[in-house]
Every structure is written in structure tokens, then in C-alpha cells.
């Protein structure tokens, strides 16, 4: 056995703590969870109708896409001043055939939910003592999710 420990061996794994922070934040905002898609073929009009019904007066929000059977494993985290319009763009992009859209389409085979949390309804930051602004919360959620969710479609610092 090597007497010299590697950096990885000395640093404690904090995935459980990050998973707990993520779970706590999502649970606190569960009233903002929308049934987005029931799985199978992507039917944009039906998805947009659901979003419009759930968000009659949209406002600046952070959104988190999750599989219904794994609601604490984010697939995508984003922000938008008008979430329905942003999702119109996401769905339009799914019509294109790219490696990125193929990764999204795989997830749409399953029932999906979308947390759409307006800044005005945020119960606090995902990570204690951090700011509660739309950009800060989005960055915190992406950071937590990329360390705990192998299926995450976006990453911190990647322009979207």
C-alpha cells in the first residue's frame, strides 16, 4: 500500500451533504412543482398548455427539471424572466437533431416534472449564507446538482 495518501483520500466526500441541501431546497419549494410531461412522444402544445395553466402570471424564476420518479435528481437547472417563453425555446430546440437534444430526448421518454420557483417565493438559498438572487440560486443549484446528479444536462460556467 502506498504510504502517501492522495488528495482524494484526504478530502471527505461531501456528496451526501450536497444532496441534503438540494433535497431540502426542492422540498421547501414543492408547491412550485408542475407535472410537465407524462413520458413518451414530446407533445409541445400539451406541455406548454400545462405550463401556462400553472404559471398564469409568470415572473422571474429558477426552474429545475426532474424525472417524476426521481424528483431530487435534477436533469436541468435554468432561469428565466418568462419561464413559459423559455420552455417554448427548449421545446423548439428539441426538434433539431444534435447530440445535446438527443440527451434531452432520452429523458422525455419518462414522466417529467418542473419546479418553477419565482424569486419572490424563494424560501432561502440552497446553500446557507449565500445570496437569494435568481443568478445566485441558479448557480448554487447547478453546483449542487452537478456533484450529485449524474444525469444533469448543464454545468456551472457553461453558457446556455
XYZ file of N, CA and C in Angstrom:
480
model
N 0.841 -1.172 0.000
C 0.000 0.000 0.000
C 0.891 1.242 0.000
N 0.510 2.215 -0.742
C 1.264 3.447 -0.847
C 1.119 4.250 0.450
N 2.228 4.653 1.023
C 2.218 5.396 2.287
C 1.765 6.838 2.099
N 1.814 7.341 0.881
C 1.424 8.720 0.620
C -0.042 8.736 0.177
N -0.875 9.382 0.968
C -2.297 9.470 0.624
C -2.493 10.505 -0.475
N -3.387 10.213 -1.360
C -3.697 11.181 -2.413
C -4.628 12.242 -1.851
N -4.758 13.329 -2.576
C -5.652 14.404 -2.171
C -7.069 13.862 -2.008
N -7.502 13.023 -2.949
C -8.846 12.456 -2.914
C -9.060 11.633 -1.641
N -8.042 10.939 -1.197
C -8.153 10.125 0.014
C -8.296 10.983 1.278
N -7.734 12.172 1.268
C -7.749 13.027 2.454
C -8.994 13.910 2.542
N -9.609 14.221 1.406
C -10.758 15.121 1.399
C -12.035 14.307 1.565
N -12.832 14.648 2.565
C -14.060 13.883 2.775
C -15.040 14.097 1.619
N -15.780 13.065 1.308
C -16.797 13.139 0.265
C -17.999 13.880 0.832
N -18.371 14.984 0.202
C -19.475 15.779 0.725
C -20.736 15.662 -0.135
N -20.814 14.615 -0.952
C -21.990 14.422 -1.796
C -23.268 14.278 -0.989
N -23.208 13.587 0.125
C -24.415 13.426 0.945
C -24.897 14.767 1.480
N -23.981 15.607 1.908
C -24.353 16.937 2.416
C -24.958 17.772 1.296
N -24.355 17.700 0.113
C -24.884 18.457 -1.029
C -26.245 17.929 -1.453
N -26.405 16.614 -1.442
C -27.694 16.007 -1.782
C -28.765 16.470 -0.795
N -28.403 16.551 0.480
C -29.341 17.009 1.506
C -29.726 18.467 1.289
N -28.756 19.314 0.974
C -29.058 20.727 0.704
C -30.020 20.855 -0.478
N -29.759 20.098 -1.518
C -30.604 20.117 -2.706
C -32.010 19.617 -2.376
N -32.087 18.485 -1.678
C -33.375 17.919 -1.284
C -34.164 18.900 -0.417
N -33.496 19.512 0.539
C -34.171 20.461 1.432
C -34.752 21.640 0.647
N -33.988 22.158 -0.306
C -34.459 23.313 -1.083
C -35.636 22.914 -1.968
N -35.516 21.789 -2.654
C -36.614 21.338 -3.518
C -37.869 21.036 -2.697
N -37.701 20.406 -1.561
C -38.842 20.084 -0.697
C -39.530 21.359 -0.211
N -38.748 22.358 0.151
C -39.309 23.634 0.617
C -40.095 24.335 -0.487
N -39.825 23.988 -1.738
C -40.471 24.650 -2.875
C -41.370 23.699 -3.668
N -41.797 22.620 -3.029
C -42.594 21.601 -3.705
C -43.922 22.135 -4.252
N -44.447 23.199 -3.660
C -45.709 23.766 -4.163
C -45.528 24.391 -5.548
N -44.292 24.539 -5.975
C -44.000 25.127 -7.285
C -43.623 24.060 -8.314
N -43.986 22.832 -8.016
C -43.685 21.705 -8.902
C -44.861 21.474 -9.846
N -44.556 21.415 -11.139
C -45.559 21.273 -12.183
C -45.348 19.941 -12.895
N -46.432 19.202 -13.141
C -46.351 17.993 -13.964
C -46.168 18.461 -15.408
N -44.967 18.296 -15.929
C -44.627 18.852 -17.243
C -44.967 17.915 -18.390
N -44.615 16.636 -18.249
C -44.695 15.690 -19.366
C -44.928 14.295 -18.803
N -45.815 13.535 -19.453
C -46.147 12.206 -18.937
C -45.273 11.098 -19.502
N -44.291 11.442 -20.289
C -43.400 10.449 -20.884
C -43.852 10.092 -22.287
N -42.899 9.611 -23.091
C -43.221 9.234 -24.467
C -42.979 10.375 -25.433
N -43.737 10.387 -26.539
C -43.527 11.423 -27.563
C -43.659 12.833 -26.972
N -42.826 13.713 -27.446
C -42.844 15.091 -26.960
C -43.958 15.840 -27.684
N -44.962 16.234 -26.920
C -46.096 16.979 -27.456
C -46.017 18.402 -26.927
N -45.300 19.251 -27.666
C -45.054 20.624 -27.221
C -46.313 21.392 -26.856
N -47.390 21.336 -27.676
C -48.585 22.111 -27.298
C -49.152 21.709 -25.935
N -49.177 20.419 -25.652
C -49.701 19.943 -24.368
C -48.796 20.404 -23.213
N -47.490 20.333 -23.407
C -46.545 20.756 -22.380
C -46.712 22.247 -22.096
N -46.815 23.037 -23.149
C -46.953 24.488 -22.979
C -48.295 24.851 -22.345
N -49.345 24.105 -22.669
C -50.656 24.336 -22.045
C -50.569 24.102 -20.541
N -49.879 23.043 -20.148
C -49.707 22.763 -18.715
C -48.937 23.892 -18.024
N -47.883 24.341 -18.676
C -47.080 25.422 -18.076
C -47.892 26.711 -17.959
N -48.620 27.050 -19.005
C -49.421 28.283 -18.960
C -50.476 28.211 -17.851
N -51.077 27.033 -17.680
C -52.080 26.878 -16.627
C -51.451 27.007 -15.233
N -50.264 26.472 -15.076
C -49.583 26.511 -13.773
C -48.948 27.866 -13.493
N -48.644 28.611 -14.549
C -47.948 29.901 -14.402
C -48.740 31.005 -15.092
N -49.935 31.333 -14.589
C -50.761 32.331 -15.270
C -50.147 33.735 -15.277
N -49.346 34.048 -14.286
C -48.674 35.349 -14.222
C -47.186 35.086 -14.005
N -46.500 34.645 -15.056
C -45.092 34.276 -14.874
C -44.235 35.447 -14.420
N -43.254 35.093 -13.620
C -42.297 36.090 -13.157
C -40.915 35.464 -13.146
N -39.914 36.278 -12.926
C -38.540 35.778 -12.943
C -38.411 34.607 -11.984
N -37.902 33.503 -12.529
C -37.883 32.249 -11.781
C -36.637 31.441 -12.069
N -36.379 30.520 -11.177
C -35.408 29.456 -11.394
C -36.233 28.206 -11.636
N -35.817 27.385 -12.596
C -36.551 26.145 -12.830
C -35.603 24.957 -12.785
N -36.160 23.833 -12.320
C -35.397 22.605 -12.171
C -36.212 21.475 -12.794
N -35.685 20.854 -13.833
C -36.327 19.727 -14.498
C -35.912 18.443 -13.799
N -36.892 17.602 -13.456
C -36.619 16.342 -12.768
C -37.499 15.237 -13.350
N -37.042 14.005 -13.217
C -37.907 12.867 -13.512
C -38.880 12.731 -12.355
N -40.113 12.434 -12.665
C -41.138 12.321 -11.624
C -40.771 11.251 -10.600
N -40.128 10.172 -11.047
C -39.773 9.100 -10.115
C -38.445 9.354 -9.398
N -37.783 10.449 -9.708
C -36.523 10.812 -9.038
C -36.479 12.334 -8.869
N -37.416 12.894 -8.095
C -37.558 14.345 -8.033
C -36.405 15.112 -7.386
N -35.472 14.410 -6.802
C -34.341 15.128 -6.201
C -33.060 14.939 -7.020
N -33.194 14.441 -8.237
C -32.048 14.272 -9.142
C -32.261 15.184 -10.345
N -31.857 16.437 -10.270
C -32.104 17.373 -11.358
C -31.503 16.914 -12.685
N -32.267 17.179 -13.743
C -31.798 16.912 -15.101
C -31.298 18.195 -15.752
N -31.911 19.311 -15.380
C -31.528 20.604 -15.947
C -31.947 21.690 -14.972
N -31.119 22.704 -14.844
C -31.421 23.854 -13.997
C -31.269 25.090 -14.866
N -32.235 25.988 -14.795
C -32.163 27.213 -15.583
C -32.874 28.347 -14.876
N -32.889 29.464 -15.540
C -33.594 30.633 -15.022
C -34.193 31.373 -16.201
N -35.260 32.093 -15.922
C -35.909 32.843 -16.988
C -36.790 33.929 -16.399
N -36.839 35.045 -17.087
C -37.758 36.106 -16.705
C -39.186 35.676 -17.045
N -39.328 34.911 -18.124
C -40.624 34.389 -18.547
C -40.464 32.895 -18.825
N -40.675 32.066 -17.818
C -40.410 30.632 -17.947
C -41.150 29.931 -19.097
N -42.390 30.314 -19.361
C -43.121 29.663 -20.458
C -42.439 29.947 -21.786
N -42.051 31.183 -22.011
C -41.337 31.522 -23.258
C -40.000 30.779 -23.347
N -39.323 30.656 -22.228
C -38.043 29.934 -22.226
C -38.266 28.475 -22.602
N -39.346 27.880 -22.074
C -39.627 26.486 -22.405
C -40.117 26.318 -23.835
N -40.743 27.345 -24.393
C -41.065 27.291 -25.826
C -39.768 27.118 -26.612
N -38.735 27.834 -26.200
C -37.419 27.718 -26.840
C -36.803 26.344 -26.645
N -36.860 25.828 -25.425
C -36.321 24.481 -25.170
C -37.015 23.452 -26.061
N -38.330 23.518 -26.124
C -39.086 22.542 -26.917
C -38.821 22.702 -28.410
N -38.687 23.930 -28.876
C -38.340 24.180 -30.283
C -36.969 23.579 -30.599
N -36.024 23.723 -29.679
C -34.677 23.167 -29.887
C -34.689 21.644 -29.947
N -35.659 21.022 -29.265
C -35.737 19.560 -29.289
C -36.095 19.021 -30.675
N -36.607 19.874 -31.548
C -36.927 19.454 -32.914
C -35.657 19.288 -33.754
N -34.572 19.921 -33.320
C -33.291 19.810 -34.029
C -32.610 18.508 -33.622
N -31.836 17.961 -34.524
C -31.132 16.715 -34.221
C -29.663 17.015 -33.939
N -29.348 17.105 -32.654
C -27.973 17.334 -32.227
C -27.676 16.395 -31.065
N -26.421 16.265 -30.723
C -26.059 15.417 -29.577
C -26.726 15.945 -28.301
N -26.790 17.254 -28.172
C -27.404 17.859 -26.987
C -28.895 17.527 -26.911
N -29.601 17.656 -28.032
C -31.036 17.372 -27.994
C -31.312 15.885 -27.826
N -30.428 15.054 -28.314
C -30.602 13.608 -28.105
C -30.543 13.274 -26.615
N -29.649 13.920 -25.891
C -29.552 13.695 -24.448
C -30.852 14.123 -23.751
N -31.439 15.231 -24.198
C -32.709 15.688 -23.639
C -33.820 14.692 -23.971
N -33.887 14.251 -25.230
C -34.972 13.359 -25.670
C -35.010 12.059 -24.870
N -33.859 11.562 -24.483
C -33.810 10.347 -23.667
C -34.633 10.547 -22.388
N -34.496 11.697 -21.779
C -35.215 11.965 -20.532
C -36.716 12.129 -20.766
N -37.094 12.628 -21.931
C -38.511 12.836 -22.215
C -39.265 11.527 -22.431
N -38.568 10.413 -22.447
C -39.257 9.125 -22.504
C -39.913 8.810 -21.162
N -39.511 9.521 -20.116
C -40.020 9.321 -18.761
C -40.930 10.484 -18.366
N -41.818 10.273 -17.404
C -42.598 11.396 -16.874
C -41.666 12.417 -16.210
N -41.890 13.692 -16.534
C -41.043 14.765 -16.035
C -41.865 15.816 -15.306
N -41.264 16.370 -14.273
C -41.844 17.500 -13.551
C -40.869 18.663 -13.636
N -41.409 19.842 -13.421
C -40.594 21.047 -13.471
C -40.916 21.902 -12.248
N -39.904 22.149 -11.434
C -40.045 23.128 -10.363
C -39.829 24.484 -11.014
N -40.792 25.383 -10.868
C -40.644 26.749 -11.370
C -40.855 27.649 -10.162
N -39.749 28.145 -9.617
C -39.797 28.882 -8.352
C -39.501 30.358 -8.606
N -40.536 31.195 -8.484
C -40.308 32.630 -8.648
C -39.371 33.158 -7.561
N -38.577 34.127 -7.911
C -37.653 34.718 -6.937
C -38.422 35.204 -5.714
N -39.596 35.764 -5.929
C -40.383 36.303 -4.813
C -40.906 35.223 -3.871
N -40.885 33.955 -4.307
C -41.390 32.860 -3.473
C -40.270 32.015 -2.862
N -39.037 32.365 -3.128
C -37.922 31.558 -2.620
C -37.845 31.636 -1.105
N -37.735 30.465 -0.494
C -37.694 30.341 0.960
C -36.285 30.546 1.520
N -35.329 30.772 0.671
C -33.946 30.945 1.082
C -33.041 30.346 0.031
N -31.741 30.481 0.208
C -30.801 29.937 -0.768
C -30.621 28.432 -0.572
N -30.254 27.716 -1.616
C -29.966 26.295 -1.456
C -28.791 26.043 -0.505
N -27.792 26.913 -0.560
C -26.620 26.797 0.304
C -26.698 27.925 1.333
N -26.745 27.594 2.618
C -26.886 28.629 3.646
C -25.848 29.742 3.510
N -26.298 30.945 3.807
C -25.469 32.153 3.828
C -25.098 32.660 2.429
N -25.687 32.089 1.386
C -25.456 32.586 0.034
C -26.614 33.504 -0.343
N -26.439 34.320 -1.383
C -27.500 35.247 -1.788
C -28.726 34.531 -2.358
N -29.856 35.227 -2.303
C -31.099 34.716 -2.875
C -31.481 35.625 -4.052
N -30.663 35.614 -5.070
C -30.985 36.275 -6.328
C -31.139 35.178 -7.361
N -31.806 35.470 -8.457
C -32.058 34.434 -9.450
C -30.758 33.821 -9.968
N -29.768 34.640 -10.244
C -28.493 34.118 -10.737
C -27.734 33.325 -9.699
N -27.753 33.804 -8.463
C -27.039 33.101 -7.390
C -27.699 31.763 -7.081
N -29.021 31.730 -7.031
C -29.724 30.481 -6.742
C -29.521 29.485 -7.881
N -29.601 29.953 -9.114
C -29.351 29.057 -10.251
C -27.952 28.450 -10.150
N -26.950 29.266 -9.891
C -25.569 28.778 -9.798
C -25.412 27.780 -8.639
N -26.052 28.065 -7.498
C -25.975 27.149 -6.358
C -26.611 25.807 -6.691
N -27.783 25.848 -7.326
C -28.476 24.612 -7.685
C -27.672 23.797 -8.695
N -27.098 24.465 -9.682
C -26.270 23.749 -10.663
C -25.065 23.126 -9.970
N -24.432 23.879 -9.099
C -23.260 23.362 -8.386
C -23.618 22.118 -7.571
N -24.709 22.190 -6.824
C -25.130 21.042 -6.021
C -25.517 19.865 -6.920
N -26.252 20.156 -7.984
C -26.738 19.089 -8.864
C -25.607 18.418 -9.632
N -24.633 19.189 -10.087
C -23.564 18.555 -10.868
C -22.699 17.650 -9.998
N -22.715 17.862 -8.704
C -21.958 16.996 -7.799
C -22.771 15.806 -7.294
N -24.098 15.821 -7.547
C -24.941 14.752 -7.007
C -25.797 14.042 -8.051
N -25.935 14.626 -9.231
C -26.829 14.066 -10.242
C -26.061 13.768 -11.523
N -25.771 12.505 -11.786
C -25.001 12.159 -12.982
C -25.736 12.461 -14.284
N -27.049 12.657 -14.227
C -27.831 12.896 -15.437
C -27.967 14.373 -15.787
N -27.351 15.270 -15.019
C -27.509 16.705 -15.252
C -27.071 17.077 -16.665
N -27.927 17.835 -17.354
C -27.669 18.216 -18.746
C -26.890 19.516 -18.888
N -26.747 20.275 -17.832
C -25.957 21.505 -17.905
C -25.004 21.576 -16.726
N -24.029 22.458 -16.844
C -22.992 22.560 -15.821
C -22.688 24.014 -15.528
N -22.211 24.225 -14.324
C -21.835 25.567 -13.893
C -20.771 26.131 -14.813
N -20.961 27.376 -15.191
C -19.961 28.036 -16.025
C -20.106 27.772 -17.509
N -21.082 26.957 -17.893
C -21.300 26.687 -19.313
C -22.397 27.623 -19.804
N -22.087 28.396 -20.849
C -23.078 29.319 -21.383
C -24.212 28.534 -22.011
N -25.418 28.986 -21.748
C -26.585 28.300 -22.290
C -27.394 29.255 -23.113
